[in-house]
């Protein structure tokens, strides 16, 4: 935006920079970029106070495409840069853009610690379950059996769940979205932006080149309604055609299970009411097996906790500090 | 290490100085005792230098050699730049302390021991086969053997401290004795004790009693003439308010001062590591407004956070030692590429890998200059003494913000802990250099440069209409947008190089001590300043045409060094590594420079340097 | 041990190297060292096939004191070294020795990933909730409010739970012990050694110099019985004098609570039976608030999963590989 | 870059060679087409060199300039060491490909385009203002404009492929035309297609039809004499079985061969990064027994795991590029300190920080030599061509295990992807060098050394009675137990230094091309070998006394280089950085060396080098 223009109402397009967007045609990143721009427009974010900080990877190119401040840093370390930024200027609205490799492989440590410290920022984790930019190697979220240039006979490792890891790191906001359900993603991002603390949003994103259709089993239009559950705080966990199915906890509390209300209406009593503050249920929601259960989308968990940056606000006031006095503290002598 | 100390000593006329070393268990309070004697010397206005030496273990079992903690202080008239090659007086609180330190005592020196610690058990624990007091191993030394433990407990028995607590006062007993040796009263120390514990506290009373008991004991002890003549004279240096300062404190003060003068908030982002942590501890302790610390999860995060601080318009500082500095390499490269101010402090320790964490070395110079992938130049500065740290920290900040560049400060384990008297500066007299952030303007180009410095503008988030993107991919030399253009890459690489070369303009401070022309020019850097200065001083007095430069900017190297060096028959580079600065200087500046190195984790000894310089003069090698 | 001796029965002392142990007098590390030596003796481990790998910190000095192979590496990276060792020689019995700073601050990423990959080794995490070796700064496990040289007004960050983080990383064996309860620690270590996969044992350890008595609230002899629960698979979760208290899940599954059986025997029906395979309960056990609840000790969680190193066993056989043939694969021409 | 190419060209007699560049969208199959032509030239026994150039984006939108992928191949008689400064023939599949590559075509060169792609939309997408075919911008060039799209679809219509799939055969049409230009039949390519897709596959049939159509089309097109004379002659080099090999494949083969010859299991521990990943991919793909890969969570873990591999008795290898190598610094320092074999491969890319990931540069040399804290010397080797990678990998392994040291191999983005013909070696003829691990013995000292090499013994866990502990703290120079002794530290530092110096004994291979005495000695390293060799070759033929050394061991530097260099009037160091090797050489070896550098991410052009060498000869600068 030019320096003199002041549009009364910013539109999503006003958040687009002049740089050509350079992802593969058909990449899920485009839809997410649009959702981000729309979220900023919905909240009328001020471009001058918004900073997108990213690591390295396809997803991490996003800051170049925003008409805000942007910092494309190094692989895996975006949360550390964001921390420096926020403790220096807590007023800035900081968005961390990262991929599954960036945040959970090389950047795993910073991911844990930024959540633990509850820095007031948003983390959008574009999870395509693969390393896109480096041409398709398996990532920590790749499923066991994934065939890639480094796992020719199928990966033997177990994938990590971003949401589960975030919860154990002390996250105060954990949500999930998907590139094919932008209508639901925008309000989730909006809530993330408003949350005071670190907001983690894991976004399933299709990499058309190296991991095409990996989320098809729940994003395909024909199955979406049966395979996705959109969570709402205080509402029963219902999904499926006519909300005919619900989620309940199993008898030994080890997992969630589906109850079919169309077979027996009375099962409704077993259906859990989504309590956004319940960490146990949040764990179970983020652990659900995609092959047998729906995928939980929306805000899984949210609590309030002091933020790291709030501690720095008071300390950033003035340069009239009493350095001179401190230098003279302790033993001195005069000659 | 040829030339026995005493021999050389006799040939050279020196100003009076004396060196005292306190040694005991970590729990014996030797650092504190040494600090007190330092203060007593300082208030008389003497020159002085200290060398604290800690055990590597947190708390080794009592009585073992690896648990010995020592503190050496040297003071005297004239230039006292090094903490002394050898001790004139050694206070050894137990056999282990004697064993570890005996070789540091000069022939004819004085040893003071607590005889009660020389039990069979104590002697064995120290690894002695038999009693060193009895087997002639102290031949040629003077010995004061007193049952310090017993005498201390006697002196304080009225205060009802337990034996364990009571024995903690032994150090004050020893200090009392030493003060007497230097004809000092116990007055100042009593004041200090009262201040520390409160006047009526039983600890104050017990310590004072022990102190006085030691002092009185000295009176009745027979001590050689040679030692008694070491009365501390009163020398008057620059008038003003003085204090003792360590390198770590001085760096902390310098950073805070620089940030204030630049009118910037500052955050030191760091991860604990020996010997760098004290800088973070001091800054935390000062609790200055606008000056913060952030303890990150590791050194990489610390460096990245510091860059984030600068990105957002604060002054980002990160501080570490070898292993941590190695980890920061990638992030430092980004800071070079995006051209933001950043201060990196390396408190160098000895050895590759974990090495010797508590010992000093200067072996990270090449890493500072070259230790990143790609052509990634930055500025490298090195303070030469504890008080100089204060200046260097400010200079680093000035350069970092004026040239929009990372600046690395090379300190070391020795500078960190050593202290020296420091005239507390009048801060209001130090010039301000407030940063002017880029303001809202038309046609803003993030990588447009100041034609003089070649620095780009510092435009921070929050500035209206100036939204822009930066990153580590190669960027257009004006717009900063990603550019794969080969010519642009060549161009911006050259610009980054030239910008750092331009920092030479700031370096009008090559100070040469001694003649401008002559036999030997010694070039050193960092904490070797003390021993080099003294060696040079001694040799000049003996008629050698010897000059000395202690370089404080190691990158870029100033070209006039070449002209200066050409006036000397020999150029000798002295450093605590395998020869790093000398290799930098051999390139286009002094191709024939000679090299004197030492990689033992210990400071140079003045006498060794004197011998080596003499050999170079005489034999050309 | 000399190269010719072959004691029929190894005693704990036979696992001691000739190096003097150098921790502060009174440090909890001594007790743990003894427990480790005892465990090896109990299992008659072969010194030549045992490797202790550590990072940097007070705890990480342990390998020097064992008469086995030992590798004192660099700060935080022991799991990575252990991985290289195990995929090269899966026969070796590898013990990772680490501190809370080593494993959860700088080493957090490797900690997550070694657990995710289920490398067959043991991790003994000496948690003294402080940086010992560097003189007492707050660590990621330090409690909010901890006063240290870098947190003079008390730490503002929330501590992370090693066990919880391990569970979310895909751990297959999670246990806890304490330096004051060596009798229970030895069998736990023994089980850890036998488990095939990564065994995490978090050991609360008192740092007498920088964080003395931080665990006193549950280790003090006077309260231990009321404030510790020693878990046993298949047994009800009982604790306290005469086992008069039990653990039950609360009504919304968000936490465990104490039921007092001395007041009402019937509450026994609510007391959970420890099911070592139940991750939900494992999470709840590792989250228990020390101020109101007992501390869970013993094996919290254990499941079977393939190990990373098992994949390398078959690949390590011979040097008669068909390299020559592969070089000639694809297009060649003869002149 | 003075001296227009054509002018210089005319003055110099050269062996015949020609350079063809294929350019199109990433999806147009240009790499494959280029590879085919490479093969056709190779089987005639010609010298050749290639230069593949990929877009930085994974899959940029079709028709954009930043999505252009190109492949250049140069072949001919005599020495063909560089891939050619300029293209004689450019195949441009769309306007963007023309735009990006037009400046690479020599005056009078031939351009072949697909006219149907020059629609208004296509022209605009490429960023042209108007149609370059119509605005005289191709003046002085020959043009073959054919509606390749249409002609291809026509040729294959009987096979019923859709339009999208059908257009995929355009590259074969273009190849057919090119083959005809060089008087080659389509036979070999048809064989290859049948092999690839199966004889009866519709894709085979369509591609063959397109290939033949292009070939026939050429017959009826009017083409200048100048181009028609470029018949590929049959030159016969060393007889044997040949293949094409890239640097990455060659390194992978070399590592596997070296490990086999040492009788070691090997694991490459790595983390994906451009352009290093292919080495890992190849090794994964070969699935050789005893040769494994391990993809770690980051580069630090990868390096540590590799050290773990060696510790346990395998050969640990780690591979990365700039950012990843920077991250490994601390772990490499540990490997130096504990003295275990380790191979580190750096596929250098351009720029500091993220830089230009797909471009080559040689700016990590100083980092390789000095980029760690402390005195931490290791061995640095650099292959000079794709096939040389095979030798260097083996040599690195030999040195690493013989001297118990990390060895760094400096490759680069160009070597990784470029290919050249390679005589497949008879592996059984390569000498074995089986490791002998330390066996059970009395009085074992982990850091006792071989008196010749100064290497310690490699004793691995599992060895009975040899249990011992190692680590990064400074260690006793014999027992390996932790030692804080200053003299021990000095001693072991010197031993580590001397051990690496001893590697000079392995380096009996300074190959000098040209006279042993003369006007100019060029010293290069790594992938600059091609252009330097050609420039030297050309100038020698014109009578200049010019010699060339392509150093393959960059640390330690062999001293006899000094003697060799002293025989030349000028020593010129050529490298793709700001002058790094030259600075190493100026120290004690060639203080007056001149430097030619280029930091554009592109290989040197032979003509530029010729001009610069000539200037140095004539003007001394
Ligand atoms: C230190 C470092 N290591 C490795 C790389 C190479 N690299 C770039 S992006 C990437 C991973 C990309 O995967 P992900 O984070 O999932 O992002 P995506 O491309 O899938 O969006 C890697 C390994 C790098 N740039 N820097
Ligand atoms: C790369 C690196 N950074 C920092 C250090 C300094 N350091 C050594 S141990 C340690 C932390 C020790 O804490 P912890 O892991 O909890 O072990 P403890 O000493 O408490 O047993 C640190 C920060 C180091 N050695 N290397
Ligand atoms: S490689 Fe995958 S993630 Fe990257 S831009 Fe292409 S489709 Fe998107
Ligand atoms: S500092 Fe603490 S953890 Fe370290 S040895 Fe001493 S008591 Fe133990
Ligand atoms: Mg990804
Ligand atoms: Mg700890």
mmCIF file of C-alpha atoms in Angstrom, chain A residues 5 8 12 15 73-74 135 156 189 214 233-234 250 256 277 279 281 324 331:
data_model
loop_
_atom_site.group_PDB
_atom_site.id
_atom_site.type_symbol
_atom_site.label_atom_id
_atom_site.label_comp_id
_atom_site.label_asym_id
_atom_site.label_seq_id
_atom_site.Cartn_x
_atom_site.Cartn_y
_atom_site.Cartn_z
ATOM 1 C CA UNK A 5 -3.521 5.922 0.882
ATOM 2 C CA UNK A 8 -11.511 3.176 4.862
ATOM 3 C CA UNK A 12 -8.297 -9.099 1.274
ATOM 4 C CA UNK A 15 -3.101 -7.389 2.047
ATOM 5 C CA UNK A 73 14.396 -16.244 8.368
ATOM 6 C CA UNK A 74 16.242 -19.559 8.550
ATOM 7 C CA UNK A 135 11.691 -32.290 -3.259
ATOM 8 C CA UNK A 156 9.488 -46.923 9.314
ATOM 9 C CA UNK A 189 -7.571 -17.978 12.179
ATOM 10 C CA UNK A 214 -2.680 -37.642 1.321
ATOM 11 C CA UNK A 233 -17.113 -24.821 22.381
ATOM 12 C CA UNK A 234 -20.081 -25.793 24.533
ATOM 13 C CA UNK A 250 -14.584 -45.245 25.633
ATOM 14 C CA UNK A 256 -12.752 -41.523 21.696
ATOM 15 C CA UNK A 277 -10.576 -26.060 28.438
ATOM 16 C CA UNK A 279 -6.905 -30.962 28.082
ATOM 17 C CA UNK A 281 -10.298 -34.490 25.720
ATOM 18 C CA UNK A 324 25.155 5.776 36.876
ATOM 19 C CA UNK A 331 32.861 -0.751 47.084
#
